[in-house]
Amino acid sequence: MDQWIVWGAIIAGGLWGRHRSFFTAFWALMTVMLAIYCGVWSSNMLAGILSAFSGVLGAYTRSIAMLTGAAIALLVFYKAGLEREEGNLDRYVFPKHFRWIAPVLCGMLAGRFIAAFLLLLLCFLPCRSMLGQYCNFPEVERYSAQTVGTLSGIVDGFSFQGGNNRRKALEEMLNKQQENSNPDAELDAQWAKARAARNSQQPAEEKTAAESGNAAAKTAPAADSRK
């Protein structure tokens, strides 16, 4: 039950972190505390600390979340292999090739929600019959807890990207509302164009009138002399 609480809290922290406000600081602190707790509970303090940084930085930069998440996955699965080689585990936790495939998958799919879902299936919810070929189920739960940092980084990166998209959409909507807030704006623009055209025509009309007046003044003395 504790494991589910930690998973839910850290993922919720990543989702709230996209607002980049008071909730960002609050949930970043919660992510640090819970991730370190996961590291201690999983007997791997370094993985917990890296998980914390992944959760915090992932809320700001998706590329950092991708790199940090891949590093955490590499560390976790490599550590599992070392423990197996040193005889600290009764049975190997994951297939040998999987510890190298997992970081590659994290790096390729980071920032997408499907990555979090796939990683959850790969590391946490495989069927017991398949797990029995490689390990004891409690040990899988223990090492699956160490993937929290990877998931939090991926979810945070995805959430931040989604928050950016929502902000852009909101800005566009507000701009459209401002444009549509004055229904007479187009009519005012047409009147302004008409006034500008009329003002540009007035000097030409005045010049034509002046020239015609001068011509009339010149022809008047000539007519008088003929009389």
CSV table of C-alpha atoms in Angstrom, one decimal:
chain,number,residue,atom,x,y,z
A,1,MET,CA,0.0,0.0,0.0
A,2,ASP,CA,2.9,2.4,0.8
A,3,GLN,CA,4.2,1.8,-2.6
A,4,TRP,CA,1.0,2.9,-4.3
A,5,ILE,CA,0.8,6.0,-2.2
A,6,VAL,CA,4.4,7.0,-3.2
A,7,TRP,CA,3.7,6.4,-6.9
A,8,GLY,CA,0.5,8.4,-6.8
A,9,ALA,CA,2.0,11.3,-4.8
A,10,ILE,CA,5.0,11.7,-7.1
A,11,ILE,CA,3.0,11.5,-10.3
A,12,ALA,CA,0.6,14.0,-8.8
A,13,GLY,CA,3.5,16.2,-7.9
A,14,GLY,CA,4.7,16.2,-11.5
A,15,LEU,CA,1.2,17.1,-12.8
A,16,TRP,CA,0.8,20.0,-10.4
A,17,GLY,CA,4.4,21.1,-11.1
A,18,ARG,CA,3.5,22.3,-14.6
A,19,HIS,CA,1.8,25.4,-13.2
A,20,ARG,CA,5.2,26.8,-12.2
A,21,SER,CA,3.8,28.7,-9.2
A,22,PHE,CA,3.5,28.1,-5.5
A,23,PHE,CA,2.4,24.6,-6.2
A,24,THR,CA,5.6,24.0,-8.1
A,25,ALA,CA,7.7,24.7,-5.1
A,26,PHE,CA,5.4,22.7,-2.8
A,27,TRP,CA,5.2,19.6,-5.0
A,28,ALA,CA,8.8,19.8,-5.9
A,29,LEU,CA,9.6,19.6,-2.1
A,30,MET,CA,7.2,16.7,-1.8
A,31,THR,CA,8.8,15.0,-4.8
A,32,VAL,CA,12.2,15.3,-3.2
A,33,MET,CA,11.0,13.9,0.1
A,34,LEU,CA,9.0,11.0,-1.4
A,35,ALA,CA,11.7,10.1,-3.9
A,36,ILE,CA,14.4,10.0,-1.1
A,37,TYR,CA,12.0,7.9,0.9
A,38,CYS,CA,11.7,5.5,-2.1
A,39,GLY,CA,15.5,5.3,-2.3
A,40,VAL,CA,15.9,4.5,1.4
A,41,TRP,CA,13.0,2.0,1.3
A,42,SER,CA,14.6,0.4,-1.8
A,43,SER,CA,18.0,0.3,-0.1
A,44,ASN,CA,19.4,2.6,-2.7
A,45,MET,CA,19.9,6.2,-1.5
A,46,LEU,CA,21.6,7.3,-4.7
A,47,ALA,CA,18.7,6.2,-6.8
A,48,GLY,CA,16.4,8.1,-4.5
A,49,ILE,CA,18.4,11.3,-4.7
A,50,LEU,CA,18.6,11.1,-8.5
A,51,SER,CA,14.9,10.5,-8.5
A,52,ALA,CA,14.3,13.7,-6.6
A,53,PHE,CA,16.4,15.8,-9.0
A,54,SER,CA,14.6,14.1,-12.0
A,55,GLY,CA,11.2,15.0,-10.5
A,56,VAL,CA,12.2,18.7,-9.8
A,57,LEU,CA,14.1,19.4,-13.0
A,58,GLY,CA,11.7,17.5,-15.2
A,59,ALA,CA,9.0,20.0,-14.4
A,60,TYR,CA,11.1,22.7,-16.2
A,61,THR,CA,13.0,20.9,-18.9
A,62,ARG,CA,11.9,17.8,-20.7
A,63,SER,CA,15.4,17.1,-22.1
A,64,ILE,CA,16.8,17.1,-18.5
A,65,ALA,CA,14.0,14.7,-17.5
A,66,MET,CA,14.8,12.4,-20.3
A,67,LEU,CA,18.6,12.3,-19.6
A,68,THR,CA,18.1,12.0,-15.8
A,69,GLY,CA,15.4,9.3,-16.2
A,70,ALA,CA,17.6,7.3,-18.5
A,71,ALA,CA,20.5,7.6,-16.1
A,72,ILE,CA,18.4,6.4,-13.2
A,73,ALA,CA,17.1,3.4,-15.2
A,74,LEU,CA,20.7,2.6,-16.2
A,75,LEU,CA,21.9,2.8,-12.6
A,76,VAL,CA,19.0,0.7,-11.2
A,77,PHE,CA,19.3,-2.1,-13.6
A,78,TYR,CA,23.1,-2.1,-13.6
A,79,LYS,CA,23.0,-2.2,-9.8
A,80,ALA,CA,20.7,-5.2,-10.0
A,81,GLY,CA,23.1,-7.0,-12.3
A,82,LEU,CA,26.0,-6.2,-9.9
A,83,GLU,CA,24.1,-7.6,-7.0
A,84,ARG,CA,23.3,-10.7,-8.9
A,85,GLU,CA,27.0,-11.2,-9.9
A,86,GLU,CA,28.1,-10.7,-6.3
A,87,GLY,CA,25.5,-13.2,-5.1
A,88,ASN,CA,23.4,-10.8,-3.1
A,89,LEU,CA,20.2,-12.0,-4.8
A,90,ASP,CA,18.8,-15.5,-4.8
A,91,ARG,CA,17.7,-15.1,-8.4
A,92,TYR,CA,18.3,-12.4,-10.9
A,93,VAL,CA,15.7,-9.6,-10.8
A,94,PHE,CA,15.4,-8.9,-14.5
A,95,PRO,CA,16.6,-10.6,-17.7
A,96,LYS,CA,20.2,-9.5,-18.4
A,97,HIS,CA,19.5,-7.8,-21.6
A,98,PHE,CA,16.6,-5.9,-20.1
A,99,ARG,CA,18.8,-3.6,-18.0
A,100,TRP,CA,20.3,-2.2,-21.2
A,101,ILE,CA,17.0,-2.0,-23.1
A,102,ALA,CA,15.1,-0.1,-20.4
A,103,PRO,CA,17.3,3.0,-20.5
A,104,VAL,CA,17.1,3.1,-24.3
A,105,LEU,CA,13.3,2.9,-24.1
A,106,CYS,CA,13.3,5.7,-21.5
A,107,GLY,CA,15.5,7.9,-23.7
A,108,MET,CA,13.5,7.2,-26.9
A,109,LEU,CA,10.1,7.7,-25.4
A,110,ALA,CA,10.7,10.3,-22.7
A,111,GLY,CA,8.2,13.1,-22.6
A,112,ARG,CA,5.4,11.0,-23.9
A,113,PHE,CA,2.6,9.7,-21.7
A,114,ILE,CA,2.8,6.3,-23.4
A,115,ALA,CA,6.4,5.9,-22.1
A,116,ALA,CA,5.2,6.2,-18.5
A,117,PHE,CA,2.5,3.6,-19.2
A,118,LEU,CA,4.9,1.2,-20.9
A,119,LEU,CA,7.5,1.5,-18.2
A,120,LEU,CA,4.8,0.9,-15.6
A,121,LEU,CA,3.9,-2.3,-17.4
A,122,LEU,CA,7.4,-3.4,-17.9
A,123,CYS,CA,8.7,-2.8,-14.4
A,124,PHE,CA,5.7,-3.1,-12.2
A,125,LEU,CA,2.8,-5.1,-13.5
A,126,PRO,CA,4.0,-8.1,-15.4
A,127,CYS,CA,2.2,-11.4,-14.6
A,128,ARG,CA,3.4,-13.6,-11.8
A,129,SER,CA,3.9,-16.5,-14.1
A,130,MET,CA,6.4,-14.6,-16.3
A,131,LEU,CA,8.1,-13.2,-13.2
A,132,GLY,CA,8.6,-16.7,-11.7
A,133,GLN,CA,11.1,-17.5,-14.5
A,134,TYR,CA,13.5,-14.8,-13.3
A,135,CYS,CA,12.8,-13.7,-9.7
A,136,ASN,CA,10.7,-13.6,-6.6
A,137,PHE,CA,7.9,-11.1,-6.8
A,138,PRO,CA,8.8,-9.2,-3.7
A,139,GLU,CA,12.2,-8.4,-5.1
A,140,VAL,CA,10.6,-7.1,-8.3
A,141,GLU,CA,8.5,-4.8,-6.2
A,142,ARG,CA,11.6,-3.6,-4.4
A,143,TYR,CA,13.4,-2.7,-7.6
A,144,SER,CA,10.3,-1.4,-9.3
A,145,ALA,CA,10.1,1.3,-6.6
A,146,GLN,CA,13.5,2.6,-7.9
A,147,THR,CA,11.9,3.4,-11.2
A,148,VAL,CA,9.8,6.1,-9.6
A,149,GLY,CA,12.3,8.8,-10.5
A,150,THR,CA,12.2,7.7,-14.2
A,151,LEU,CA,8.5,7.8,-14.3
A,152,SER,CA,8.3,11.1,-12.4
A,153,GLY,CA,10.7,12.7,-14.8
A,154,ILE,CA,8.8,11.5,-17.8
A,155,VAL,CA,5.4,12.5,-16.5
A,156,ASP,CA,6.8,15.9,-15.4
A,157,GLY,CA,8.3,16.5,-18.8
A,158,PHE,CA,5.0,15.5,-20.5
A,159,SER,CA,3.0,17.7,-18.1
A,160,PHE,CA,5.3,20.7,-18.6
A,161,GLN,CA,4.9,20.4,-22.4
A,162,GLY,CA,1.2,20.1,-22.1
A,163,GLY,CA,1.2,23.1,-19.8
A,164,ASN,CA,3.0,25.1,-22.5
A,165,ASN,CA,0.5,24.0,-25.2
A,166,ARG,CA,-2.4,25.0,-22.9
A,167,ARG,CA,-0.8,28.4,-22.2
A,168,LYS,CA,-0.3,29.1,-25.9
A,169,ALA,CA,-3.9,28.1,-26.6
A,170,LEU,CA,-5.1,30.3,-23.8
A,171,GLU,CA,-3.1,33.3,-25.1
A,172,GLU,CA,-4.5,32.8,-28.6
A,173,MET,CA,-8.0,32.7,-27.2
A,174,LEU,CA,-7.5,35.8,-25.2
A,175,ASN,CA,-6.1,37.6,-28.3
A,176,LYS,CA,-9.1,36.6,-30.3
A,177,GLN,CA,-11.4,37.8,-27.5
A,178,GLN,CA,-9.6,41.2,-27.4
A,179,GLU,CA,-10.0,41.5,-31.2
A,180,ASN,CA,-13.7,40.6,-31.0
A,181,SER,CA,-14.4,42.8,-27.9
A,182,ASN,CA,-14.9,45.9,-30.2
A,183,PRO,CA,-17.5,44.9,-32.8
A,184,ASP,CA,-17.1,48.3,-34.5
A,185,ALA,CA,-13.4,48.0,-34.9
A,186,GLU,CA,-13.7,47.0,-38.6
A,187,LEU,CA,-16.1,49.8,-39.3
A,188,ASP,CA,-13.8,52.3,-37.5
A,189,ALA,CA,-10.9,51.1,-39.7
A,190,GLN,CA,-13.0,51.7,-42.8
A,191,TRP,CA,-13.9,55.2,-41.7
A,192,ALA,CA,-10.3,56.0,-40.9
A,193,LYS,CA,-9.3,54.8,-44.4
A,194,ALA,CA,-12.1,57.0,-46.0
A,195,ARG,CA,-11.0,60.0,-44.0
A,196,ALA,CA,-7.4,59.5,-45.0
A,197,ALA,CA,-8.4,59.2,-48.6
A,198,ARG,CA,-10.5,62.4,-48.4
A,199,ASN,CA,-7.7,64.3,-46.7
A,200,SER,CA,-5.3,63.3,-49.4
A,201,GLN,CA,-7.8,64.5,-52.1
A,202,GLN,CA,-8.4,67.9,-50.5
A,203,PRO,CA,-5.0,69.5,-51.4
A,204,ALA,CA,-5.4,68.4,-55.0
A,205,GLU,CA,-9.0,69.9,-55.2
A,206,GLU,CA,-7.8,73.1,-53.6
A,207,LYS,CA,-4.9,73.3,-56.1
A,208,THR,CA,-7.3,72.8,-59.0
A,209,ALA,CA,-9.6,75.4,-57.7
A,210,ALA,CA,-6.8,77.9,-57.3
A,211,GLU,CA,-5.5,77.2,-60.8
A,212,SER,CA,-9.0,77.7,-62.2
A,213,GLY,CA,-9.4,81.0,-60.2
A,214,ASN,CA,-6.1,82.3,-61.6
A,215,ALA,CA,-7.1,81.4,-65.2
A,216,ALA,CA,-10.5,83.2,-64.7
A,217,ALA,CA,-8.7,86.3,-63.4
A,218,LYS,CA,-6.3,86.4,-66.4
A,219,THR,CA,-9.2,86.1,-68.9
A,220,ALA,CA,-11.3,88.8,-67.3
A,221,PRO,CA,-8.9,91.8,-68.2
A,222,ALA,CA,-8.6,90.5,-71.8
A,223,ALA,CA,-12.3,90.5,-72.2
A,224,ASP,CA,-12.5,94.1,-70.9
A,225,SER,CA,-9.9,95.4,-73.3
A,226,ARG,CA,-11.8,93.9,-76.2
A,227,LYS,CA,-14.8,96.0,-75.3
